[in-house]
mmCIF file of C-alpha atoms in Angstrom:
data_model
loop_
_atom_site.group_PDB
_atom_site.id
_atom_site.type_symbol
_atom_site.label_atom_id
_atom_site.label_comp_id
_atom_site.label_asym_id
_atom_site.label_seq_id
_atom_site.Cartn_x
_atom_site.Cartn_y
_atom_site.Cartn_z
ATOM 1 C CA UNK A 1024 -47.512 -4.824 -28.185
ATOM 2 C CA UNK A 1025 -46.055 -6.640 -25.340
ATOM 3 C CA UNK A 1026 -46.029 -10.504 -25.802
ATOM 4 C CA UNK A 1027 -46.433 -12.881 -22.620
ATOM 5 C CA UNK A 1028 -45.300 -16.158 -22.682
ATOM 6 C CA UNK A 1029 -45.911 -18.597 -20.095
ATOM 7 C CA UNK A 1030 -44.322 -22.087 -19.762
ATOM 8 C CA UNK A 1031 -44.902 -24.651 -19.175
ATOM 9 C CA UNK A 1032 -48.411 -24.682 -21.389
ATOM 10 C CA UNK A 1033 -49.473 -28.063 -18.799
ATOM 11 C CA UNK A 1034 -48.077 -28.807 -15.650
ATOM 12 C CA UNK A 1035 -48.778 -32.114 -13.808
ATOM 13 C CA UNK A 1036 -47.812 -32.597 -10.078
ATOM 14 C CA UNK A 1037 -48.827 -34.741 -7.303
ATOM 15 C CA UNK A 1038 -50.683 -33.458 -4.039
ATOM 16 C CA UNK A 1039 -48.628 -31.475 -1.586
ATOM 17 C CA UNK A 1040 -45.703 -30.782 -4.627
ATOM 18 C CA UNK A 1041 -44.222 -27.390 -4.791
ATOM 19 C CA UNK A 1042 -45.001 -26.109 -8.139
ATOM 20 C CA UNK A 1043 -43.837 -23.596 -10.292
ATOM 21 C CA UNK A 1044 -44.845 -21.624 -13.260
ATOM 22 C CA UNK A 1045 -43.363 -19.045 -15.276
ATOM 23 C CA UNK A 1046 -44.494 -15.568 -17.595
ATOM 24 C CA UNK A 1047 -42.193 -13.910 -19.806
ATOM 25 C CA UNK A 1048 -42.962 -10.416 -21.342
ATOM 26 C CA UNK A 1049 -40.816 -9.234 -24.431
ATOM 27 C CA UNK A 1050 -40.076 -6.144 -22.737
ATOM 28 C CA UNK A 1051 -39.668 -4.626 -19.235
ATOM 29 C CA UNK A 1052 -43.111 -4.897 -17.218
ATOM 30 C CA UNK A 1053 -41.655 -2.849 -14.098
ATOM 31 C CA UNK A 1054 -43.483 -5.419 -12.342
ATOM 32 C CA UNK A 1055 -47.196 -4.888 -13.305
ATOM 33 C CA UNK A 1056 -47.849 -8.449 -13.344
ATOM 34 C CA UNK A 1057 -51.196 -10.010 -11.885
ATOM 35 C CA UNK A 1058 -52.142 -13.667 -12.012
ATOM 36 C CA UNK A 1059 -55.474 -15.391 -12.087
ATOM 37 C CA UNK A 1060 -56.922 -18.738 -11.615
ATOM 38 C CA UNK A 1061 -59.829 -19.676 -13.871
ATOM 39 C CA UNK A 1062 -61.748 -23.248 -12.924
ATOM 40 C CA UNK A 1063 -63.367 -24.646 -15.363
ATOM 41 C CA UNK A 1064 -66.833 -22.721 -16.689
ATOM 42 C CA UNK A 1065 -66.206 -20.121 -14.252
ATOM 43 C CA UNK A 1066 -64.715 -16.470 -14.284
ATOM 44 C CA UNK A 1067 -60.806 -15.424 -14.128
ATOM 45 C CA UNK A 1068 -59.994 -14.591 -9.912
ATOM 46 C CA UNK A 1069 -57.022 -12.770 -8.886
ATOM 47 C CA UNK A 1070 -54.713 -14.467 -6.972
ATOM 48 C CA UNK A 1071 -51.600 -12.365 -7.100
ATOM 49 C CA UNK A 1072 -51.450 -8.361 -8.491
ATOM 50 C CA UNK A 1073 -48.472 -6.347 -9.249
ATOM 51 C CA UNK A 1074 -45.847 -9.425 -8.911
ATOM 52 C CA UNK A 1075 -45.816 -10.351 -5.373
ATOM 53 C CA UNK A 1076 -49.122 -8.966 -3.708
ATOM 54 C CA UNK A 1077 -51.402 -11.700 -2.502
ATOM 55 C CA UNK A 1078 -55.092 -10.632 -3.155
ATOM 56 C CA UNK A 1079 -57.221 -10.931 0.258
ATOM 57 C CA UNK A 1080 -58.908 -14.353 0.509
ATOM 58 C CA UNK A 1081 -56.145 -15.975 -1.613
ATOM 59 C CA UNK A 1082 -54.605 -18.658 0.169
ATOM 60 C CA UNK A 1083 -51.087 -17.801 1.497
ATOM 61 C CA UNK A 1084 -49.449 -21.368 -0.220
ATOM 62 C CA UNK A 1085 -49.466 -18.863 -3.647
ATOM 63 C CA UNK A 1086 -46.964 -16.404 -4.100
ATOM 64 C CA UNK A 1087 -45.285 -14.668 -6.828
ATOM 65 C CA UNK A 1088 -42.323 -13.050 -7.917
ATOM 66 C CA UNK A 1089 -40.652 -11.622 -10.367
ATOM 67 C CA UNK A 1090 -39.277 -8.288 -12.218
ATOM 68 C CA UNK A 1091 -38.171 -6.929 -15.457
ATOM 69 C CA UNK A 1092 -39.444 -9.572 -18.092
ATOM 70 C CA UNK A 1093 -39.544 -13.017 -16.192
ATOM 71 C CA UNK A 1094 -41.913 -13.225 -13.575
ATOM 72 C CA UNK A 1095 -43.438 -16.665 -11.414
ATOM 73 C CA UNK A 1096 -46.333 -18.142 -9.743
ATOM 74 C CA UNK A 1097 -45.581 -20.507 -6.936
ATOM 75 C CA UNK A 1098 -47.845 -22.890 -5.035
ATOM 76 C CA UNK A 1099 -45.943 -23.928 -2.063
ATOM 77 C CA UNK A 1100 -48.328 -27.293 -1.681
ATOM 78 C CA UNK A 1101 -50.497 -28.185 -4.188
ATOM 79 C CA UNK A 1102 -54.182 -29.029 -3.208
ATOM 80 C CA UNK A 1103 -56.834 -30.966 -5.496
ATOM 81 C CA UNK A 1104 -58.866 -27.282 -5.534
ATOM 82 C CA UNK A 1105 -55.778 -25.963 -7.389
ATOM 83 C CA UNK A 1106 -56.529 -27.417 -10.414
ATOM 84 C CA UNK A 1107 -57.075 -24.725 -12.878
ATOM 85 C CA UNK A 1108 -55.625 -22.735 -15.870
ATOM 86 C CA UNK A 1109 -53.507 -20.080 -14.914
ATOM 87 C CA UNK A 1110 -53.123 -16.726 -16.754
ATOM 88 C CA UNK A 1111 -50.938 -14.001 -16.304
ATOM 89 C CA UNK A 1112 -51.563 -10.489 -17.157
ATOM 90 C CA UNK A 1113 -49.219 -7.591 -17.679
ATOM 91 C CA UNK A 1114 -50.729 -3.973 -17.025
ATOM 92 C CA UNK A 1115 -47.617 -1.555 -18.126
ATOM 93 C CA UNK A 1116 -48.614 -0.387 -21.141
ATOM 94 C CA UNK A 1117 -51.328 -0.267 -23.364
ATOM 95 C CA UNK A 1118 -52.614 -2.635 -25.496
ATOM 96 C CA UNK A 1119 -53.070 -4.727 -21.996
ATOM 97 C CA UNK A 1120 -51.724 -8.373 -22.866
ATOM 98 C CA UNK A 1121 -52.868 -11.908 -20.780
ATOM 99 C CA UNK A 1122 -50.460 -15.112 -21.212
ATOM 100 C CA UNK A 1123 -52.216 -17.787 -22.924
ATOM 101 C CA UNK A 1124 -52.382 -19.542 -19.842
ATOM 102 C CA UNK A 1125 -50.657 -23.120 -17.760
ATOM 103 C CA UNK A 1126 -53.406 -26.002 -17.880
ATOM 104 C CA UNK A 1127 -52.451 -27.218 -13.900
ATOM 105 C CA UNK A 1128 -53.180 -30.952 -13.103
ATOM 106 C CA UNK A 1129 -53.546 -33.425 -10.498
ATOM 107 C CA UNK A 1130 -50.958 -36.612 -11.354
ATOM 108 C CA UNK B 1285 -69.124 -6.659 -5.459
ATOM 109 C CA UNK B 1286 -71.215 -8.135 -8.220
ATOM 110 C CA UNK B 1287 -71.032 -8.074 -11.899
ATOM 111 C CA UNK B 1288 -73.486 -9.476 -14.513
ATOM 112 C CA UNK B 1289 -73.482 -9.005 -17.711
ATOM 113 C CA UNK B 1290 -76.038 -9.389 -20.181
ATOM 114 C CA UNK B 1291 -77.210 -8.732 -23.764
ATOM 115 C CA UNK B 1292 -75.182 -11.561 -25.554
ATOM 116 C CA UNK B 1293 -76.343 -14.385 -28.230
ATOM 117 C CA UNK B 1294 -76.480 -15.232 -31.916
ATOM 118 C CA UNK B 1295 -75.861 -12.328 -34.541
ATOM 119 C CA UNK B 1296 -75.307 -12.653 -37.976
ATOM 120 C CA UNK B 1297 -71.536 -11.661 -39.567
ATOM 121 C CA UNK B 1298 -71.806 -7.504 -39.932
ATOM 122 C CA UNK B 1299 -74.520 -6.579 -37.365
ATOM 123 C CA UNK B 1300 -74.612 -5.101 -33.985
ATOM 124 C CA UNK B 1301 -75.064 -6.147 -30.422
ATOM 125 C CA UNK B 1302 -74.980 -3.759 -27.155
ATOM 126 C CA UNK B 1303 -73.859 -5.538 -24.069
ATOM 127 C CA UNK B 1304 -74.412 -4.343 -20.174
ATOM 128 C CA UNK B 1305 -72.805 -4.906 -17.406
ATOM 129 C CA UNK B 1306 -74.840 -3.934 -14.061
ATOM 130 C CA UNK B 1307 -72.860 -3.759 -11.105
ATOM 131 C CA UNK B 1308 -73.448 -3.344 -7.523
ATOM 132 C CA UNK B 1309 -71.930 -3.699 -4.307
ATOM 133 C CA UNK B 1310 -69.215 -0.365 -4.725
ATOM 134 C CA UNK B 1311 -69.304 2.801 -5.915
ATOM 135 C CA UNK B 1312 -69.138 2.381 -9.534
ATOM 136 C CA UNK B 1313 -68.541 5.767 -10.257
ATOM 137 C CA UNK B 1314 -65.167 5.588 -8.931
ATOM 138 C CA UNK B 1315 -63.714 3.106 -10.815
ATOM 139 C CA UNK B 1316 -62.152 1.659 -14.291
ATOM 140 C CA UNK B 1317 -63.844 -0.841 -15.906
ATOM 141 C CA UNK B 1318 -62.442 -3.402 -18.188
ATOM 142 C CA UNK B 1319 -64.572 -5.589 -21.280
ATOM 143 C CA UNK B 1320 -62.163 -8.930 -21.839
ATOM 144 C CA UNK B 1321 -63.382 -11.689 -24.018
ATOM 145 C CA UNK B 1322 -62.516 -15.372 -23.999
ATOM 146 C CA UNK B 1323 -62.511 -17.453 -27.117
ATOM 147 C CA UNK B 1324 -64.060 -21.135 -26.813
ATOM 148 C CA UNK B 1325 -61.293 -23.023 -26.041
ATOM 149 C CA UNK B 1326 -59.021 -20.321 -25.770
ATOM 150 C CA UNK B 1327 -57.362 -17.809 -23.686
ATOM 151 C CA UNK B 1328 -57.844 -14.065 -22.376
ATOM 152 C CA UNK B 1329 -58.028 -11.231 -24.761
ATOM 153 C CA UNK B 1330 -58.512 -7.770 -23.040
ATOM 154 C CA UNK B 1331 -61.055 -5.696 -25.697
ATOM 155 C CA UNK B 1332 -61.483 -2.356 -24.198
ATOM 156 C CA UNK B 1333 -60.851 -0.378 -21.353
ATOM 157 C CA UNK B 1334 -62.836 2.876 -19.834
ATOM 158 C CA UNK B 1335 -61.586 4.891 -16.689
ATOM 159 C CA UNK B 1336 -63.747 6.884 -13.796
ATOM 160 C CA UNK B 1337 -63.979 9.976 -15.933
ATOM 161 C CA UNK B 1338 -64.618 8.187 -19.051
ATOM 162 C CA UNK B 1339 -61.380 7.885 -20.649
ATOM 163 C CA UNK B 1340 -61.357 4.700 -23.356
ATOM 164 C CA UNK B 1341 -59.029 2.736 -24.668
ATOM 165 C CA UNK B 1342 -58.872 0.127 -27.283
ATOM 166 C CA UNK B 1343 -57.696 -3.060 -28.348
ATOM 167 C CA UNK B 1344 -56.513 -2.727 -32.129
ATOM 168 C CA UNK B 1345 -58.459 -5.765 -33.153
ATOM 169 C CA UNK B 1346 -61.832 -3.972 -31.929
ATOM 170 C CA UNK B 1347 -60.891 0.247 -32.434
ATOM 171 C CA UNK B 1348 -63.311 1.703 -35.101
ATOM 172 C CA UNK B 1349 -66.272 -1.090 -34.369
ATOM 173 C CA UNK B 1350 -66.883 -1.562 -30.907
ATOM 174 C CA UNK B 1351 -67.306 1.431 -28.022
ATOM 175 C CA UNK B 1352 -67.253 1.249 -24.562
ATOM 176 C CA UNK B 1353 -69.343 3.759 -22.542
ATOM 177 C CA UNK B 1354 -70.860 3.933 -18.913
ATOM 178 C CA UNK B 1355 -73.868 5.454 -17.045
ATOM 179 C CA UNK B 1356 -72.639 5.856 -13.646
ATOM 180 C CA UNK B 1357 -76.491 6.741 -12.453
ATOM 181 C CA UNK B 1358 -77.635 3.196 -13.441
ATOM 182 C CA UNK B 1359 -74.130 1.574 -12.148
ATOM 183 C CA UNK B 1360 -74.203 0.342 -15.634
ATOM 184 C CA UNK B 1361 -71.150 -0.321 -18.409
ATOM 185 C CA UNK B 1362 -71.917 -0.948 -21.808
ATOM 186 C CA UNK B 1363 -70.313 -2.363 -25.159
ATOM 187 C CA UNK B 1364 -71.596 -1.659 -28.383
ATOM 188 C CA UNK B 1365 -70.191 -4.064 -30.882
ATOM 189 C CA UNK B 1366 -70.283 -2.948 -34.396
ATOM 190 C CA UNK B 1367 -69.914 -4.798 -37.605
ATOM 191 C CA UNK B 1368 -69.387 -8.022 -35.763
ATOM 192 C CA UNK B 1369 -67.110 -10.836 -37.299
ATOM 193 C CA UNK B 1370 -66.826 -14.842 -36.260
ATOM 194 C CA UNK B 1371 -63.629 -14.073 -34.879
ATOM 195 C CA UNK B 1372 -65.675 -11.495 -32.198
ATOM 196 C CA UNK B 1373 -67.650 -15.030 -31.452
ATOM 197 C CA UNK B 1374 -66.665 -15.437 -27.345
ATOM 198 C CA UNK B 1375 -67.618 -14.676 -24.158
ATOM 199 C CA UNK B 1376 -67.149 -10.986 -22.506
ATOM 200 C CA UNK B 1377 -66.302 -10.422 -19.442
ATOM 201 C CA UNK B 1378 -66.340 -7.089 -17.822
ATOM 202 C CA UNK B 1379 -64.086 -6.552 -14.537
ATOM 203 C CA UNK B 1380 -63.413 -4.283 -12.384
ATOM 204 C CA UNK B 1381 -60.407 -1.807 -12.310
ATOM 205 C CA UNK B 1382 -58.254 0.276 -9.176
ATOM 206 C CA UNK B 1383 -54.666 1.651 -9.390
ATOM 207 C CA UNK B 1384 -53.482 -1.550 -11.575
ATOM 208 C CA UNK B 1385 -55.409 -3.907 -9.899
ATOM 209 C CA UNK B 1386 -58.260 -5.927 -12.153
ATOM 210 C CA UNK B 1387 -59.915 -7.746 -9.345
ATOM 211 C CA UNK B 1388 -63.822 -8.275 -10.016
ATOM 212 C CA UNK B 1389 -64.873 -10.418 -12.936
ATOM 213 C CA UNK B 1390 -68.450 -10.928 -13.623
ATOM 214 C CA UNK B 1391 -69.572 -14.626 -14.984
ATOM 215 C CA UNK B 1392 -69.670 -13.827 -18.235
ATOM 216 C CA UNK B 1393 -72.272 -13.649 -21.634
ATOM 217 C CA UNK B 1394 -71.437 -15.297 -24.679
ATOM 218 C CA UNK B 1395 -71.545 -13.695 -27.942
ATOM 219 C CA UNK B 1396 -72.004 -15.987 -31.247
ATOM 220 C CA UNK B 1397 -71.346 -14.737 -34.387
ATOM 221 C CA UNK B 1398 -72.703 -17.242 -37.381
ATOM 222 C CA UNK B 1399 -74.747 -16.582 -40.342
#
């Protein structure tokens, strides 16, 4: 099975920061790597499929990128709504493996 | 595009549960479908997997016990979960699935399994 590991597991940053967070897979992805946003008591939304693809209605300050194993989430700006647990969520092979997620907070 | 699941609750260690997921809003019948389950407290764990043409796959920690299946007339996916354990106790999600792209979650319906 493919392992993801994401770092770091909490990420504090002030308003309007440029942030940055980070997915490993143990072995080559060939970029099928989405992200998601989950707020707290709600549903997982996509943010960001197959490393770099922005999903429609996802604000353009997110972007990712990425290949082989490491791939990365960046918020150009962070905004108060941003705060959230991020997951990624590799799709290469099966079994299908998520991240076990960065806790994002508002310093 | 709208997902809501149903079917969850309390079950004793060993028993069964069927869970349905009703969606509208697409054609169902064209895509994948995903069940993914969320520990309290804890992260994402995809469970089971089930194509247009009802291919399935499995997560190892599930294969044998629970089965995915779909009735594309009623726009309806289903889980049947089998011998249940506490560590099954979460909530499922099912989401939607297109050429490597899981977009659509629904909310959610918790499954607790306690004796």
């Amino acid at each position: 099975d493919i392992q993801m590991t994401q770092s770091p597991s909490v990420l504090s940053a002030s308003v309007g920061d440029r942030v940055t967070l980070n997915c490993k897979a143990s072995q080559n992805i060939n970029k099928y790597l989405n992200w998601y946003q989950q707020k707290l008591g709600e549903a997982p939304k996509l943010l960001i499929y197959n490393t770099n693809n922005l999903q429609t209605g996802i604000p353009s300050r997110f972007s990712g990128s990425g290949s082989g194993t490491d791939y990365t989430l960046t918020i150009s700006s962070l905004q108060p709504e941003d705060v959230a647990t991020y997951f990624c969520f590799q799709h290469n092979s099966w079994p299908l493996t998520f991240g076990s997620g960065t806790k994002l907070e508002i310093k | 595009v709208q997902l809501v699941e149903s079917g969850g609750g309390l079950v004793q260690p060993g028993k069964s549960l069927k869970l349905s997921c009703s969606a509208s809003g697409f054609t169902f019948s064209s895509y994948g479908m995903h069940w993914i389950r969320q520990a309290p407290g804890k992260g994402l764990d995809w469970v089971a997997y089930i194509s247009s043409s009802s291919g399935t796959v499995y997560a190892d920690a599930v294969k044998g016990r629970f089965t995915i299946s779909r009735d594309n007339a009623k726009n309806t996916l289903y889980l049947q979960l089998n011998s249940l354990k506490s560590e099954d106790t979460a909530i499922y999600y099912c989401a939607r699935h297109t050429m490597g792209i899981t977009d659509y979650w629904g909310q959610g319906v918790m499954v607790t399994v306690s004796s």
